[in-house]
Short mmCIF file of C-alpha atoms and ligand atoms in Angstrom, two decimals:
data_model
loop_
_atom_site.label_atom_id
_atom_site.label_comp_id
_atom_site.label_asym_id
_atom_site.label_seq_id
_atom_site.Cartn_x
_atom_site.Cartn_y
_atom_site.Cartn_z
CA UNK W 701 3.12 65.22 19.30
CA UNK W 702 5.42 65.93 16.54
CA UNK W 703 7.11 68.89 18.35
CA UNK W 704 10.51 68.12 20.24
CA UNK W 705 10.22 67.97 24.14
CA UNK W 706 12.47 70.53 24.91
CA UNK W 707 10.48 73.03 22.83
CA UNK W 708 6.62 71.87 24.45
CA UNK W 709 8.31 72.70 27.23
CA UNK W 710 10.05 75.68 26.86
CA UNK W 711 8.23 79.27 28.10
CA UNK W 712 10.48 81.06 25.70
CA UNK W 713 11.63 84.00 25.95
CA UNK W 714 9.72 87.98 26.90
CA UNK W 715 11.22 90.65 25.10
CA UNK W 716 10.28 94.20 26.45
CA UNK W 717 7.24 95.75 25.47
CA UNK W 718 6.84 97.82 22.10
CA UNK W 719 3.98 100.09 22.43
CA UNK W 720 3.02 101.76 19.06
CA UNK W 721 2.01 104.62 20.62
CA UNK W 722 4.44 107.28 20.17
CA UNK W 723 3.38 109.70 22.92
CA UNK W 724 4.81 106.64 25.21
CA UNK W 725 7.98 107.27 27.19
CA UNK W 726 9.86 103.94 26.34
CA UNK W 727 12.30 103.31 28.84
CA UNK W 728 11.69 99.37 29.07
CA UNK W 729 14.24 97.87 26.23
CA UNK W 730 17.34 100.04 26.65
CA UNK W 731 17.26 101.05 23.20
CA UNK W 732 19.46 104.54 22.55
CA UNK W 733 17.13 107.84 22.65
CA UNK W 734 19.47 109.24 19.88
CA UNK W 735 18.97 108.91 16.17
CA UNK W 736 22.33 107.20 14.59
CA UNK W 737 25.06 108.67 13.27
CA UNK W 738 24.24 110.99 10.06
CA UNK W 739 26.31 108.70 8.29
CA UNK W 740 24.20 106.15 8.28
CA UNK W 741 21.26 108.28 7.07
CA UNK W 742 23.70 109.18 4.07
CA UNK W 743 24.63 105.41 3.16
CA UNK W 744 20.51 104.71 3.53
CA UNK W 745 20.08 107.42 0.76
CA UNK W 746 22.47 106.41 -1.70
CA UNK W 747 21.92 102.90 -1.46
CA UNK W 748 21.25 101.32 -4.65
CA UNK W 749 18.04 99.03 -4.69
CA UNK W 750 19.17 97.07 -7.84
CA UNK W 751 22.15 95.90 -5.66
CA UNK W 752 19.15 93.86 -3.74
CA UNK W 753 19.02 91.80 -6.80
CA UNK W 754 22.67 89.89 -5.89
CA UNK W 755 23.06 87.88 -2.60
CA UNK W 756 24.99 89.61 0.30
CA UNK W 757 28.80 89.00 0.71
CA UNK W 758 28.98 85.93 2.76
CA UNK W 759 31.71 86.73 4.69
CA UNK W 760 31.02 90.45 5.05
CA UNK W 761 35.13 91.42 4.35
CA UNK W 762 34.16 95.30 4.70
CA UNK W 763 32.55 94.92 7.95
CA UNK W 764 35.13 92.33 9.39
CA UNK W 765 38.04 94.54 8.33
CA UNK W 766 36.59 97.27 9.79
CA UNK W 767 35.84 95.52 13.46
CA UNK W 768 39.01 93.97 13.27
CA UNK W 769 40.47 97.94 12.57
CA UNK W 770 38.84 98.90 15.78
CA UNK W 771 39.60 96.29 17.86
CA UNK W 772 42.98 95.96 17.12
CA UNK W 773 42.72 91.57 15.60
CA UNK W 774 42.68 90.11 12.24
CA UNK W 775 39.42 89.98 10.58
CA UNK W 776 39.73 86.19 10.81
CA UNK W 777 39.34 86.93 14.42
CA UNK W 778 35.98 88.44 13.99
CA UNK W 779 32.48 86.80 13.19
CA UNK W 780 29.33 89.05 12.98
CA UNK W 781 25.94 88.22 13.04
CA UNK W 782 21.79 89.46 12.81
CA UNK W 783 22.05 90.90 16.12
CA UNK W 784 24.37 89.56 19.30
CA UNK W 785 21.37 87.30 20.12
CA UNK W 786 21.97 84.99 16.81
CA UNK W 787 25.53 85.19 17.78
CA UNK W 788 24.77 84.13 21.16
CA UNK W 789 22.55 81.25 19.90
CA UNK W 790 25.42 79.99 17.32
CA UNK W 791 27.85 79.76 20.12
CA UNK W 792 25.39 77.55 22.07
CA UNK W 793 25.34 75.22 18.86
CA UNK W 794 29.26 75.63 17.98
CA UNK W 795 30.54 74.71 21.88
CA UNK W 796 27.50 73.04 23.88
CA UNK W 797 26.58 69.51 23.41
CA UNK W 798 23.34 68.12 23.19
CA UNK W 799 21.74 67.09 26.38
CA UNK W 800 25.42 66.37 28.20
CA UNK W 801 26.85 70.20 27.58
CA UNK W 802 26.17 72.41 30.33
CA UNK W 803 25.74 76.22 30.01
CA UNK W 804 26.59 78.56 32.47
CA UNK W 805 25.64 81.67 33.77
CA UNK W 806 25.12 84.57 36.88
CA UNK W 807 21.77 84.62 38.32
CA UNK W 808 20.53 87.08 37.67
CA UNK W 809 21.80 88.04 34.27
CA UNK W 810 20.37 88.62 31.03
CA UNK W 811 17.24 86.21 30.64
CA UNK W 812 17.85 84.93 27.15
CA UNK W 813 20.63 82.60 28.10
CA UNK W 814 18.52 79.88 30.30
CA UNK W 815 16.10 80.30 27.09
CA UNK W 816 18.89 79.56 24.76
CA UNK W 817 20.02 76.49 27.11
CA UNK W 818 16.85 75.40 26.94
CA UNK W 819 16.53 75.35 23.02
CA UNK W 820 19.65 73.94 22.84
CA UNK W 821 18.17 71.16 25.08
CA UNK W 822 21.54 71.15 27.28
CA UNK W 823 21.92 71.41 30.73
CA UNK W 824 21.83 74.71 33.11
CA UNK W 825 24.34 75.54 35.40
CA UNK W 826 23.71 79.35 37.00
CA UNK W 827 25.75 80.94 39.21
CA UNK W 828 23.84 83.30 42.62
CA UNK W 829 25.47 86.68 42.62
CA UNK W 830 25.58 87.67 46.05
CA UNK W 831 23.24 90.21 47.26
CA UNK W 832 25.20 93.52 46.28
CA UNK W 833 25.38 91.81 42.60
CA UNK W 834 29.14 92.08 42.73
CA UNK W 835 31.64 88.64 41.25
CA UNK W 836 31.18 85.56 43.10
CA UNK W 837 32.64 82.35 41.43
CA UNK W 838 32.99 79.23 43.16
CA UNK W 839 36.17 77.67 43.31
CA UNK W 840 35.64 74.19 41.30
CA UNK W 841 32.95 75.90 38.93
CA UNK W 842 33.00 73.93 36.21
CA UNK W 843 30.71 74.02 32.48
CA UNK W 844 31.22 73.40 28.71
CA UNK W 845 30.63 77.21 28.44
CA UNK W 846 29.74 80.26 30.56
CA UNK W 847 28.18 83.56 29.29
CA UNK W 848 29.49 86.53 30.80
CA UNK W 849 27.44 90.08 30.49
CA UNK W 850 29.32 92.96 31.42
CA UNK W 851 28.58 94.91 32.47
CA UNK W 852 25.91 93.36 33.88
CA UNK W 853 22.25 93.05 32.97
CA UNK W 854 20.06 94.23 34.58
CA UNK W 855 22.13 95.32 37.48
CA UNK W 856 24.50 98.05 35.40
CA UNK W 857 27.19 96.45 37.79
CA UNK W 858 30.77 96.29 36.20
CA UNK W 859 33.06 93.06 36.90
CA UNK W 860 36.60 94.08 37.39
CA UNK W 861 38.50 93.68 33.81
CA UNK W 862 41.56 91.61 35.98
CA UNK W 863 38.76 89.34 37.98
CA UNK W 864 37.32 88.23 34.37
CA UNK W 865 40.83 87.78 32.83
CA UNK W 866 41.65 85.37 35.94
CA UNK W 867 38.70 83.26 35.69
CA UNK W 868 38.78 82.96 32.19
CA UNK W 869 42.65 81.77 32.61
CA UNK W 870 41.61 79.14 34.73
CA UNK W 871 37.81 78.11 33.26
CA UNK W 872 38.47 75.22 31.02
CA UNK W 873 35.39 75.89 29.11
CA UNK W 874 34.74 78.65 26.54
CA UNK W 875 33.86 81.84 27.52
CA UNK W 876 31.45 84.58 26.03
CA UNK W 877 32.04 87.76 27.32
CA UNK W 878 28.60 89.93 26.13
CA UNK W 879 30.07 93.68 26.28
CA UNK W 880 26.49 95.02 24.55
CA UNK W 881 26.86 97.90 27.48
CA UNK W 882 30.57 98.09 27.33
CA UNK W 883 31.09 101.55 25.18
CA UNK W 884 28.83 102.84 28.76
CA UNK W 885 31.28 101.70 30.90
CA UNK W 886 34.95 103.30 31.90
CA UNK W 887 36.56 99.82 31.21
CA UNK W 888 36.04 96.45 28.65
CA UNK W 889 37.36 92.86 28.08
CA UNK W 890 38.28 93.23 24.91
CA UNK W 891 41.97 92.86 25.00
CA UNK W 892 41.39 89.60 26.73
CA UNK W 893 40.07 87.97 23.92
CA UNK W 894 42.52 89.76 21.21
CA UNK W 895 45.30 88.23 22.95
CA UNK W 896 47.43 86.15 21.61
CA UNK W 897 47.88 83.67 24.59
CA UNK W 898 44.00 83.11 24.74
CA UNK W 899 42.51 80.20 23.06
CA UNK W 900 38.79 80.10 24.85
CA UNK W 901 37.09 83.63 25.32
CA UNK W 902 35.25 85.45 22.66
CA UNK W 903 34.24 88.99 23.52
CA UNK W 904 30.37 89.93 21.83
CA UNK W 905 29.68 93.70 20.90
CA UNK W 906 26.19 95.21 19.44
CA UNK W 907 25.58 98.36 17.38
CA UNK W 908 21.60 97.98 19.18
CA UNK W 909 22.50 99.74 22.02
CA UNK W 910 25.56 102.73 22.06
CA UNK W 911 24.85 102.86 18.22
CA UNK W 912 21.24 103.49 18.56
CA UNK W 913 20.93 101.04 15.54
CA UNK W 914 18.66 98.46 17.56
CA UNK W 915 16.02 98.01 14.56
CA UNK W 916 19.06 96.91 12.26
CA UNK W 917 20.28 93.95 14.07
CA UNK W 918 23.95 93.89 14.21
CA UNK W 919 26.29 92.29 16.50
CA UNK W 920 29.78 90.40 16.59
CA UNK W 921 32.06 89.00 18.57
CA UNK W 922 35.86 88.37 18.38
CA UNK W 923 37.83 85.61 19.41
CA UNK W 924 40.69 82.85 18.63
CA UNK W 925 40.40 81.44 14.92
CA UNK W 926 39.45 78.23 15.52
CA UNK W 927 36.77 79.60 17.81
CA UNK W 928 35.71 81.80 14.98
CA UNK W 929 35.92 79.16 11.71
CA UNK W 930 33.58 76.87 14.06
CA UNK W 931 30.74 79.91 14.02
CA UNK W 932 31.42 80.69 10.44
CA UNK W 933 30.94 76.60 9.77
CA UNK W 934 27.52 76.59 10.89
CA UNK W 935 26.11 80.02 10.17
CA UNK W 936 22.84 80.59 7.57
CA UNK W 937 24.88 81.47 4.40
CA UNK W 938 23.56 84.71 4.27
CA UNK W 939 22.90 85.99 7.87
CA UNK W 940 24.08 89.45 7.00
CA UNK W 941 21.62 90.75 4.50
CA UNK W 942 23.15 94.34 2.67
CA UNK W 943 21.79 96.95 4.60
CA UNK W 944 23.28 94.88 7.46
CA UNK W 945 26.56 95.13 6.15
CA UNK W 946 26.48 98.90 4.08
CA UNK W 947 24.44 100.55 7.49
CA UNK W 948 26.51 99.18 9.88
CA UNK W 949 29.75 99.75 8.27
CA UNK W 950 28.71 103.60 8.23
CA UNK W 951 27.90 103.37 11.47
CA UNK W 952 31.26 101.80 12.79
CA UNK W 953 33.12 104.68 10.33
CA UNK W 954 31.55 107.47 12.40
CA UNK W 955 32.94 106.41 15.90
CA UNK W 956 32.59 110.22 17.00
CA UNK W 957 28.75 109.94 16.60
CA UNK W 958 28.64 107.13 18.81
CA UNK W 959 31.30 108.53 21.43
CA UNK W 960 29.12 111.64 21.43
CA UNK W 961 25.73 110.33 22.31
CA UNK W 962 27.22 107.76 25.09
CA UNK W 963 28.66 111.26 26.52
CA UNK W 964 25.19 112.61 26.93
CA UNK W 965 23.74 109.48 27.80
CA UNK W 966 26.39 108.70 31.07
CA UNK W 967 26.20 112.78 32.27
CA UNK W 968 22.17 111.63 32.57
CA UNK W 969 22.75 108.93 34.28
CA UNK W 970 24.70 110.18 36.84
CA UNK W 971 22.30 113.18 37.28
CA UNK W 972 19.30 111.10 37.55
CA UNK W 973 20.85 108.39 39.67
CA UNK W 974 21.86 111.05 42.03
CA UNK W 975 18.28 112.92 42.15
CA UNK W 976 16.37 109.17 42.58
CA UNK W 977 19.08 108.68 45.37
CA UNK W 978 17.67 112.19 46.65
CA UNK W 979 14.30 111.26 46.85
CA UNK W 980 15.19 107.76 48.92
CA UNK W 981 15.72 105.86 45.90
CA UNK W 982 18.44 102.72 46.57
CA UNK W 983 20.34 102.70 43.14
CA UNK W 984 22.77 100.51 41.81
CA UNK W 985 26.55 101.77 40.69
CA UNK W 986 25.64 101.87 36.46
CA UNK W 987 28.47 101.46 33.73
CA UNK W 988 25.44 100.88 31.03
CA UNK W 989 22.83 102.72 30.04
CA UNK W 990 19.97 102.15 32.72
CA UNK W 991 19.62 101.84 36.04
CA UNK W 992 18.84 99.47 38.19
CA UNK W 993 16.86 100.77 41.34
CA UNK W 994 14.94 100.03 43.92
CA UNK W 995 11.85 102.62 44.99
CA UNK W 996 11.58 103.87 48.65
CA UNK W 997 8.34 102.33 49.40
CA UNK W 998 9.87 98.71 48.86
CA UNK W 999 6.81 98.66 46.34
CA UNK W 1000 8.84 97.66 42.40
CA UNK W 1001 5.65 96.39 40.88
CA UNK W 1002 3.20 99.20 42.49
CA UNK W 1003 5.80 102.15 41.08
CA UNK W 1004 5.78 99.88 37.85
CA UNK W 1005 1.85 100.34 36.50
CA UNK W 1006 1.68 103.70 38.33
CA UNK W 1007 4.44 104.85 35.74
CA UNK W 1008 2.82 102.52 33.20
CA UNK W 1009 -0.49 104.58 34.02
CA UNK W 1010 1.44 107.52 33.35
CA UNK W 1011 2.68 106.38 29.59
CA UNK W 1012 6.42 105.77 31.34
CA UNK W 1013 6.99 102.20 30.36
CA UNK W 1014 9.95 100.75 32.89
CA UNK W 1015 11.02 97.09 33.16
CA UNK W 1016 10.24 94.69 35.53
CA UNK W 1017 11.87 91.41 35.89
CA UNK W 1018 9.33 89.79 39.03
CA UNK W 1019 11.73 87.13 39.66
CA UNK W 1020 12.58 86.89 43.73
CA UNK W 1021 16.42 88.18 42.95
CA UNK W 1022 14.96 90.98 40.59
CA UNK W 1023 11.33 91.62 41.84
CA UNK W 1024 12.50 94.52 44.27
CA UNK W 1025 14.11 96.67 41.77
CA UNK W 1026 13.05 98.89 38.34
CA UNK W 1027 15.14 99.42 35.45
CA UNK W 1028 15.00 102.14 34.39
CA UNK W 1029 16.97 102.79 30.73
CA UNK W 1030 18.44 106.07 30.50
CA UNK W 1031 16.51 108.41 27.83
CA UNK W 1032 17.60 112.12 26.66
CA UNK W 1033 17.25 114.97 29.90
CA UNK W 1034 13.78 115.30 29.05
CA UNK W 1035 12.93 111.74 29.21
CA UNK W 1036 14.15 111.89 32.43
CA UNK W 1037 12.62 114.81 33.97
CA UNK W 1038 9.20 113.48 33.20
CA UNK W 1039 10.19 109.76 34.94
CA UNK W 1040 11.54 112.00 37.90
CA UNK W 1041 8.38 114.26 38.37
CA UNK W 1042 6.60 111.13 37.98
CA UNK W 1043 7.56 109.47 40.78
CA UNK W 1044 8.59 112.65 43.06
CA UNK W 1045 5.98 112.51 46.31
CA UNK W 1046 2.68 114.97 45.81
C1 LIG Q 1253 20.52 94.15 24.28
C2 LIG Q 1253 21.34 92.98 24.65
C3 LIG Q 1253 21.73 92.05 23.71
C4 LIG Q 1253 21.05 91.99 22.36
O1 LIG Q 1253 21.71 92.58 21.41
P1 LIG Q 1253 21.20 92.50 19.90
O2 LIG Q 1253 22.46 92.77 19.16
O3 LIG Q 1253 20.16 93.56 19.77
O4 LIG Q 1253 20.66 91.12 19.63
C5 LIG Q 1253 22.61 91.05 24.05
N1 LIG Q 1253 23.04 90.94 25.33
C6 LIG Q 1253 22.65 91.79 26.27
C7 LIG Q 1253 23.15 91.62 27.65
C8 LIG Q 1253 21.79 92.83 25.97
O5 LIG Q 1253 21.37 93.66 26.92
#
């Protein structure tokens, strides 16, 4: 058969559900129950469709300066592309050999990157968390790269800033730290890969989640310049179309908007992780914006098509590390009140 091995054999990867119908309660793909900023509503209205006639700016300056504003780096530090998960599958190309490169990872973690090894037809090399979910690296761990979430997915559990910074010191890989929950969480990596003493971490942000821009796909990461040039090298030529580039540049000049909606969205969290506690709930600590949460009855996948009966879509992961546990993305108060009533004994 004409099509490569590694792909006949690949199960690819399951994105959460989207349901069409809009009296569902989507609480499955962690996208941000608030509209954007306003700004990005403006820069929508007054964009010029004749513009669409001329390719995008291949190097997205505006953008770049604008991260590398933020962040405190040079915009040759920064390389942004259609969503974190084309990022994420660049790196595997730019820093993982084919089939003698090994990729690592925590189990359990976000599920794209065994997917992504798998495309990339290198080798695997996970990592068990312990039970609690907390850091556990073993002492000779070694890999051509290792993808870091953090906080993590779907656990919401935060790995100490100086814990990363040590292990990247001493990993003589390269690193990808994925911070797509990290504007949730009281602390970030970031500094570690702005740094001018660090030559192998790169630090991945996306405007899907804290932006509530997940239909625009926009995400970037920042890094060493070598590190960078090599993703630039083998990028589409145009993998930031305009709206890319003129929506998510409002978006990153409105930082207030943002800030604002992560407010509400962490005061819910804590109130709802606190009421699920209430009703015998075990719930993770969360520095993102679900939780993850296992129900009183021991039951994940029961409480998981009761809710589904009740138009509250929740995700599932049935995996033996994941299969007792929910998670549950954090929606606006009312959202939350329905999930709560929903589960709350007769
Ligand atoms: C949501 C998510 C992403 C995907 O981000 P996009 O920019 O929408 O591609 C990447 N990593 C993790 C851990 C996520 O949860």
């Amino acid at each position: 058969m004409p099509i490569c091995r590694n792909v006949q054999a690949l199960a690819g990867y399951t994105p959460g559900e989207q349901p069409s119908d809009p009296d569902i309660i989507k609480l499955n793909t962690n996208e941000n129950p608030y509209p954007p900023s306003p700004k990005v509503a403006e820069a929508l209205a007054s964009f010029d469709y004749r513009k669409l006639r001329l390719y995008p700016d291949p190097l997205f300056h505006a953008v770049r300066e604008r991260i590398a504003e933020i962040n405190g780096c040079r915009s040759g530090q920064v390389f942004v592309g259609n969503g974190s998960d084309e990022v994420l599958a660049l790196f595997t190309r730019a820093f993982v050999e084919t089939p003698d490169g090994t990729i690592g990872y925590f189990d359990p973690t976000y599920s794209l990157y065994p997917v992504l090894t798998e495309i990339r037809d290198s080798r695997k090399s996970p990592v068990a968390l312990p039970d609690d979910f907390t850091w556990r690296m073993p002492e000779d761990y070694d890999a051509s790269a290792f993808i870091l979430t953090n906080p993590n997915a779907p656990t919401g559990i935060a790995f100490p800033r100086d814990v990363v910074a040590a292990f990247c010191r001493k990993f003589r890989g390269i690193v990808l730290i994925d911070e797509a929950y990290a504007d949730f969480a009281d602390a970030n990596c970031m500094d570690i890969a702005t740094s001018p003493e660090n030559a192998n971490t790169l630090v991945m942000r996306t405007l899907s989640k804290s932006f509530s821009l997940a239909g625009l796909r926009f995400g970037y990461c920042i890094g060493p310049e070598p590190l960078i040039e090599a993703l630039f090298k083998i990028k589409d030529s145009y993998n930031m179309d305009w709206f890319s580039q003129t929506l998510g540049l409002a978006a990153l000049n409105d930082l207030d908007s943002m800030r604002a909606n992560v407010a509400k969205i962490r005061a819910t969290r804590e109130r709802v992780a606190t009421e699920l506690r209430g009703l015998g709930w075990h719930v993770l600590p969360s520095q993102t914006n679900f939780l993850f949460a296992e129900p009183p009855g021991h039951n994940a996948a029961e409480v998981f098509e009761a809710l589904k009966r009740k138009h509250i879509y929740v995700r599932y992961f049935p995996a033996p590390r994941t299969a007792p546990y929910l998670r549950i993305t954090i929606g606006t108060d009312a959202q939350m009140d329905a999930l709560l009533q929903a589960v709350a004994p007769e």
